[in-house]
Amino acid sequence: MRTLDTRQLLAFWSVARRQSFTRAAKDLNLSQSAVSHAMRALEQELGCRLLNREARSVALTPAGEKLLLHVEAILREMDAARNSVQLSSAWEHGSLKVGASMAACQHILPVVLREFRESFPKCSIKVEPGDQAQQYELLQSGRIDVAILLQPTDDTPPEVTVVPLFEDELCFFVSPHHPWAQLNFVPTASIRAQLLVLYTSGTYTFDLVQRYFAASEVEPSNVIELGSMDAIKEMAKLGVGAGIFAPWIASSEIESGILVPLPLGRAPLRRKWCVAFRSTRRLALAEQTFVGLCQAVADNLNYRTVQTLADKRSA
């Protein structure tokens, strides 16, 4: 494929725009003879006359007018390419502020950030952990760029855009020696007296669980609140009550049989996870990459969890 000399095209564009070899040469910081030579070389390459050289001005021929349309498009594309590369380079040295729940910080973010660092090794990253309400507040105030969080059951704030990731289901988790594990189901009458280990009150997940049991006319009377999912898992492993969390947080424990998942009741209690950002701003390349990586990691996480639960049910 034969290509045209971009320097000749730029000279042609400048002459056509200024209608003068002298003024074009001044714009390009070239001599007038250099511009004239570039135009003769371009005409020879294309095999046609592009310019009508008059006494005090220059006019385009029909062929020159057609070429000008292409040259202007080429120059716009070159400018866009320059800006895109410069933006990417700037982001490599920029920063990314991420908000995430504690569960996402422990089980989603590490894999996402490992992949992200390969594309943006010089981009500084700051993570702000917090519950759903805190993340929305941080987003709306501009203190974080993106957040991994639970999507509310009611309407999402209009100033926030959400990208769905996956849906999970909260379950009881007990040790294999727990009476519920022996029965392989949870008698509703026994929930009231059972020690339940829940995530901290005031959080979105705690409120969901409370509303679920209230709607089922079950009011647990013995509850321990912990601010760490790992701590809740440990309590369940030791047989100190029944923990309530999502299976993807304990996939390895389910596979090894250390923890046994059981439904909360007849109706599942599901949550939706998403990546959120402010609707008023356009995502930069690094932010778009981060969102895409979250989707990829979530797809794999959700697939493994579904497979693990299916294997356990069929065993």
Short mmCIF file of C-alpha atoms in Angstrom, two decimals:
data_model
loop_
_atom_site.label_atom_id
_atom_site.label_comp_id
_atom_site.label_asym_id
_atom_site.label_seq_id
_atom_site.Cartn_x
_atom_site.Cartn_y
_atom_site.Cartn_z
CA MET A 1 0.00 0.00 0.00
CA ARG A 2 1.41 3.38 -1.04
CA THR A 3 1.05 6.10 1.57
CA LEU A 4 1.19 9.88 1.27
CA ASP A 5 3.76 12.00 3.07
CA THR A 6 2.02 13.64 6.04
CA ARG A 7 4.37 16.63 5.87
CA GLN A 8 3.29 17.25 2.28
CA LEU A 9 -0.38 16.91 3.29
CA LEU A 10 0.09 19.41 6.12
CA ALA A 11 1.79 21.84 3.75
CA PHE A 12 -1.06 21.41 1.23
CA TRP A 13 -3.66 22.04 3.96
CA SER A 14 -1.85 25.17 5.10
CA VAL A 15 -1.54 26.56 1.55
CA ALA A 16 -5.22 25.81 0.85
CA ARG A 17 -6.30 27.46 4.11
CA ARG A 18 -4.10 30.54 3.73
CA GLN A 19 -4.35 30.73 -0.12
CA SER A 20 -0.71 31.77 -0.13
CA PHE A 21 2.66 30.02 -0.24
CA THR A 22 4.23 32.85 1.73
CA ARG A 23 1.75 32.81 4.60
CA ALA A 24 1.71 28.99 4.69
CA ALA A 25 5.51 28.90 4.90
CA LYS A 26 5.42 31.35 7.80
CA ASP A 27 2.83 29.23 9.66
CA LEU A 28 4.93 26.10 9.17
CA ASN A 29 8.29 27.76 9.95
CA LEU A 30 9.56 26.71 6.53
CA SER A 31 11.01 28.54 3.57
CA GLN A 32 8.67 29.34 0.69
CA SER A 33 10.78 27.21 -1.64
CA ALA A 34 10.40 24.21 0.73
CA VAL A 35 6.61 24.56 0.64
CA SER A 36 6.64 24.89 -3.16
CA HIS A 37 8.81 21.79 -3.45
CA ALA A 38 6.42 19.84 -1.17
CA MET A 39 3.46 20.82 -3.35
CA ARG A 40 5.21 19.80 -6.58
CA ALA A 41 6.18 16.45 -5.03
CA LEU A 42 2.61 15.83 -3.86
CA GLU A 43 1.18 16.64 -7.29
CA GLN A 44 3.69 14.32 -8.92
CA GLU A 45 2.78 11.54 -6.47
CA LEU A 46 -0.96 11.93 -7.20
CA GLY A 47 -0.48 12.57 -10.92
CA CYS A 48 -2.69 15.66 -11.09
CA ARG A 49 -2.65 19.41 -10.45
CA LEU A 50 -3.94 20.43 -7.04
CA LEU A 51 -3.32 24.18 -7.08
CA ASN A 52 -3.75 26.99 -9.58
CA ARG A 53 -0.89 29.38 -8.90
CA GLU A 54 -1.93 32.94 -9.65
CA ALA A 55 -0.03 36.20 -9.29
CA ARG A 56 -0.94 36.99 -5.69
CA SER A 57 -3.00 34.02 -4.54
CA VAL A 58 -3.48 30.30 -4.83
CA ALA A 59 -6.73 28.54 -5.73
CA LEU A 60 -7.66 24.89 -5.49
CA THR A 61 -8.42 22.85 -8.57
CA PRO A 62 -11.41 20.43 -8.43
CA ALA A 63 -8.93 17.65 -7.55
CA GLY A 64 -7.45 19.87 -4.85
CA GLU A 65 -10.91 20.49 -3.32
CA LYS A 66 -11.55 16.75 -3.11
CA LEU A 67 -8.14 16.11 -1.55
CA LEU A 68 -8.71 18.89 1.00
CA LEU A 69 -11.75 17.07 2.39
CA HIS A 70 -9.67 13.93 2.94
CA VAL A 71 -6.72 15.85 4.38
CA GLU A 72 -8.90 17.65 6.91
CA ALA A 73 -10.34 14.28 8.05
CA ILE A 74 -6.83 12.80 8.29
CA LEU A 75 -5.58 15.72 10.37
CA ARG A 76 -8.58 15.46 12.71
CA GLU A 77 -7.89 11.76 13.22
CA MET A 78 -4.21 12.45 13.87
CA ASP A 79 -5.14 15.10 16.43
CA ALA A 80 -7.59 12.72 18.12
CA ALA A 81 -4.92 10.01 18.22
CA ARG A 82 -2.44 12.41 19.82
CA ASN A 83 -4.97 13.49 22.45
CA SER A 84 -5.93 9.90 23.23
CA VAL A 85 -2.33 8.79 23.71
CA GLN A 86 -1.50 11.86 25.80
CA LEU A 87 -4.58 11.25 27.96
CA SER A 88 -3.54 7.64 28.45
CA SER A 89 -0.01 8.69 29.34
CA ALA A 90 -1.34 11.26 31.79
CA TRP A 91 -3.55 8.64 33.45
CA GLU A 92 -0.59 6.30 33.88
CA HIS A 93 0.79 8.95 36.22
CA GLY A 94 -2.62 9.97 37.59
CA SER A 95 -4.73 8.70 40.43
CA LEU A 96 -7.84 6.58 40.93
CA LYS A 97 -10.02 6.86 44.02
CA VAL A 98 -12.11 3.74 44.63
CA GLY A 99 -14.84 3.12 47.18
CA ALA A 100 -15.83 -0.41 48.20
CA SER A 101 -17.62 -2.35 50.90
CA MET A 102 -15.49 -4.45 53.24
CA ALA A 103 -16.54 -7.65 51.45
CA ALA A 104 -15.61 -6.17 48.06
CA CYS A 105 -12.29 -4.95 49.49
CA GLN A 106 -11.44 -8.48 50.59
CA HIS A 107 -12.81 -10.61 47.76
CA ILE A 108 -13.16 -8.49 44.59
CA LEU A 109 -10.73 -5.57 44.70
CA PRO A 110 -7.45 -7.53 45.06
CA VAL A 111 -7.93 -9.35 41.73
CA VAL A 112 -9.22 -6.21 39.98
CA LEU A 113 -6.32 -4.07 41.18
CA ARG A 114 -3.76 -6.70 40.23
CA GLU A 115 -5.05 -6.62 36.63
CA PHE A 116 -5.42 -2.83 36.67
CA ARG A 117 -1.79 -2.30 37.70
CA GLU A 118 -0.63 -4.16 34.60
CA SER A 119 -2.24 -1.51 32.38
CA PHE A 120 -1.59 1.51 34.61
CA PRO A 121 1.53 0.73 36.68
CA LYS A 122 2.20 4.37 37.61
CA CYS A 123 -1.36 5.31 38.54
CA SER A 124 -1.74 5.85 42.29
CA ILE A 125 -4.76 4.13 43.84
CA LYS A 126 -6.64 5.09 46.99
CA VAL A 127 -9.35 2.84 48.44
CA GLU A 128 -12.10 4.13 50.72
CA PRO A 129 -13.86 1.22 52.51
CA GLY A 130 -17.40 1.74 53.73
CA ASP A 131 -21.02 0.62 53.61
CA GLN A 132 -23.45 1.40 50.80
CA ALA A 133 -24.73 4.71 52.22
CA GLN A 134 -21.18 5.95 52.79
CA GLN A 135 -20.17 5.05 49.24
CA TYR A 136 -23.06 6.98 47.70
CA GLU A 137 -22.16 9.99 49.82
CA LEU A 138 -18.50 9.80 48.77
CA LEU A 139 -19.51 9.52 45.11
CA GLN A 140 -21.90 12.45 45.20
CA SER A 141 -19.33 14.66 46.94
CA GLY A 142 -16.65 13.74 44.39
CA ARG A 143 -14.30 12.23 46.97
CA ILE A 144 -14.15 8.95 45.02
CA ASP A 145 -14.28 8.25 41.27
CA VAL A 146 -15.95 4.83 41.25
CA ALA A 147 -17.44 2.50 43.85
CA ILE A 148 -18.20 -1.21 44.16
CA LEU A 149 -21.35 -1.45 46.24
CA LEU A 150 -24.80 -2.91 46.71
CA GLN A 151 -27.50 -1.47 44.50
CA PRO A 152 -30.44 -0.18 46.58
CA THR A 153 -33.79 -1.93 46.33
CA ASP A 154 -35.47 1.41 45.70
CA ASP A 155 -34.48 3.95 43.02
CA THR A 156 -30.80 4.75 42.47
CA PRO A 157 -29.95 8.45 43.03
CA PRO A 158 -30.37 10.22 39.65
CA GLU A 159 -26.88 11.71 39.79
CA VAL A 160 -25.32 8.22 40.00
CA THR A 161 -24.92 5.74 37.13
CA VAL A 162 -24.71 2.04 38.01
CA VAL A 163 -23.23 -0.82 35.99
CA PRO A 164 -24.63 -4.21 37.16
CA LEU A 165 -22.07 -6.81 38.29
CA PHE A 166 -23.85 -9.81 39.80
CA GLU A 167 -26.64 -10.93 42.10
CA ASP A 168 -26.07 -12.94 45.27
CA GLU A 169 -28.19 -14.60 47.94
CA LEU A 170 -27.75 -14.38 51.70
CA CYS A 171 -27.70 -17.74 53.45
CA PHE A 172 -27.22 -19.27 56.88
CA PHE A 173 -23.76 -20.74 57.39
CA VAL A 174 -23.07 -23.32 60.08
CA SER A 175 -20.39 -25.85 60.93
CA PRO A 176 -20.97 -29.40 59.64
CA HIS A 177 -21.60 -30.49 63.25
CA HIS A 178 -24.44 -28.03 63.79
CA PRO A 179 -27.92 -29.59 64.19
CA TRP A 180 -29.16 -27.65 61.14
CA ALA A 181 -26.38 -29.17 59.03
CA GLN A 182 -27.42 -32.63 60.20
CA LEU A 183 -31.03 -31.94 59.17
CA ASN A 184 -29.92 -30.22 55.92
CA PHE A 185 -32.60 -27.56 56.44
CA VAL A 186 -33.52 -24.87 58.96
CA PRO A 187 -36.68 -25.37 61.07
CA THR A 188 -38.36 -21.97 61.25
CA ALA A 189 -39.28 -22.45 64.90
CA SER A 190 -35.62 -22.86 65.87
CA ILE A 191 -34.44 -19.57 64.33
CA ARG A 192 -35.83 -17.46 67.17
CA ALA A 193 -33.63 -19.08 69.81
CA GLN A 194 -30.56 -19.63 67.60
CA LEU A 195 -27.54 -17.37 68.10
CA LEU A 196 -27.17 -15.46 64.81
CA VAL A 197 -23.94 -13.71 63.83
CA LEU A 198 -24.73 -10.71 61.60
CA TYR A 199 -22.87 -7.88 59.93
CA THR A 200 -22.92 -4.57 61.83
CA SER A 201 -26.27 -2.89 62.47
CA GLY A 202 -26.95 0.26 60.49
CA THR A 203 -25.54 -1.30 57.33
CA TYR A 204 -27.62 -2.05 54.27
CA THR A 205 -27.17 -5.83 54.66
CA PHE A 206 -28.21 -5.79 58.34
CA ASP A 207 -31.36 -3.84 57.47
CA LEU A 208 -32.18 -6.31 54.66
CA VAL A 209 -31.91 -9.26 57.04
CA GLN A 210 -34.01 -7.54 59.69
CA ARG A 211 -36.78 -6.73 57.19
CA TYR A 212 -36.64 -10.28 55.79
CA PHE A 213 -37.20 -11.90 59.19
CA ALA A 214 -39.89 -9.36 60.11
CA ALA A 215 -41.78 -10.18 56.90
CA SER A 216 -41.45 -13.89 57.74
CA GLU A 217 -42.76 -13.17 61.26
CA VAL A 218 -39.50 -14.44 62.73
CA GLU A 219 -37.83 -12.22 65.32
CA PRO A 220 -34.39 -13.55 66.32
CA SER A 221 -33.77 -12.79 69.99
CA ASN A 222 -30.08 -13.72 70.18
CA VAL A 223 -27.82 -11.74 67.85
CA ILE A 224 -24.11 -10.89 67.73
CA GLU A 225 -22.98 -8.07 65.42
CA LEU A 226 -19.50 -8.05 63.90
CA GLY A 227 -17.88 -5.64 61.47
CA SER A 228 -15.85 -8.28 59.63
CA MET A 229 -17.07 -11.05 57.35
CA ASP A 230 -13.99 -13.10 58.20
CA ALA A 231 -14.85 -12.85 61.89
CA ILE A 232 -18.42 -13.97 61.16
CA LYS A 233 -17.07 -16.96 59.22
CA GLU A 234 -14.78 -17.91 62.10
CA MET A 235 -17.66 -17.84 64.59
CA ALA A 236 -19.68 -20.14 62.33
CA LYS A 237 -16.71 -22.50 61.83
CA LEU A 238 -16.29 -22.82 65.60
CA GLY A 239 -19.97 -23.66 66.00
CA VAL A 240 -20.71 -20.41 67.83
CA GLY A 241 -24.04 -19.71 66.20
CA ALA A 242 -25.08 -19.38 62.58
CA GLY A 243 -23.53 -16.72 60.37
CA ILE A 244 -25.45 -14.93 57.62
CA PHE A 245 -23.58 -13.88 54.48
CA ALA A 246 -23.29 -14.65 50.76
CA PRO A 247 -21.74 -17.91 49.45
CA TRP A 248 -19.11 -16.17 47.29
CA ILE A 249 -17.45 -14.91 50.47
CA ALA A 250 -16.93 -18.52 51.62
CA SER A 251 -16.46 -20.49 48.38
CA SER A 252 -13.31 -22.27 49.62
CA GLU A 253 -14.94 -23.16 52.96
CA ILE A 254 -17.98 -24.56 51.14
CA GLU A 255 -15.78 -26.64 48.82
CA SER A 256 -13.78 -28.06 51.74
CA GLY A 257 -16.89 -28.75 53.84
CA ILE A 258 -15.82 -26.50 56.72
CA LEU A 259 -19.03 -24.47 56.36
CA VAL A 260 -22.48 -25.60 55.26
CA PRO A 261 -24.80 -23.11 53.48
CA LEU A 262 -28.55 -23.29 54.15
CA PRO A 263 -31.41 -21.13 52.82
CA LEU A 264 -32.76 -18.39 55.08
CA GLY A 265 -36.33 -19.45 54.32
CA ARG A 266 -38.72 -20.38 51.57
CA ALA A 267 -38.09 -17.15 49.65
CA PRO A 268 -34.48 -16.25 48.83
CA LEU A 269 -33.01 -12.98 50.09
CA ARG A 270 -31.07 -11.59 47.14
CA ARG A 271 -28.87 -8.52 46.68
CA LYS A 272 -27.58 -6.78 43.54
CA TRP A 273 -23.98 -5.61 43.26
CA CYS A 274 -22.83 -2.86 40.91
CA VAL A 275 -20.07 -0.42 40.01
CA ALA A 276 -21.24 3.17 40.37
CA PHE A 277 -19.96 6.58 39.27
CA ARG A 278 -21.34 10.09 38.93
CA SER A 279 -23.61 10.59 35.93
CA THR A 280 -22.32 14.11 35.34
CA ARG A 281 -18.79 13.05 34.40
CA ARG A 282 -17.34 11.08 31.52
CA LEU A 283 -15.16 8.17 32.57
CA ALA A 284 -11.48 8.44 31.70
CA LEU A 285 -9.62 5.50 30.16
CA ALA A 286 -8.35 4.19 33.51
CA GLU A 287 -11.82 4.35 35.04
CA GLN A 288 -13.37 2.57 32.05
CA THR A 289 -10.70 -0.12 32.38
CA PHE A 290 -11.43 -0.48 36.10
CA VAL A 291 -15.18 -0.93 35.46
CA GLY A 292 -14.51 -3.55 32.77
CA LEU A 293 -12.20 -5.48 35.08
CA CYS A 294 -14.83 -5.44 37.83
CA GLN A 295 -17.33 -6.97 35.41
CA ALA A 296 -14.88 -9.70 34.37
CA VAL A 297 -13.94 -10.59 37.95
CA ALA A 298 -17.59 -10.57 39.07
CA ASP A 299 -18.60 -12.90 36.21
CA ASN A 300 -15.94 -15.40 37.24
CA LEU A 301 -16.78 -15.07 40.94
CA ASN A 302 -20.48 -15.58 40.33
CA TYR A 303 -19.86 -18.59 38.05
CA ARG A 304 -17.62 -20.31 40.60
CA THR A 305 -20.13 -19.71 43.40
CA VAL A 306 -23.05 -21.11 41.40
CA GLN A 307 -21.00 -24.16 40.47
CA THR A 308 -19.92 -24.72 44.07
CA LEU A 309 -23.47 -24.58 45.39
CA ALA A 310 -24.74 -26.83 42.59
CA ASP A 311 -22.03 -29.40 43.38
CA LYS A 312 -22.94 -29.35 47.07
CA ARG A 313 -26.66 -29.78 46.39
CA SER A 314 -26.04 -32.74 44.06
CA ALA A 315 -23.58 -34.42 46.45
#
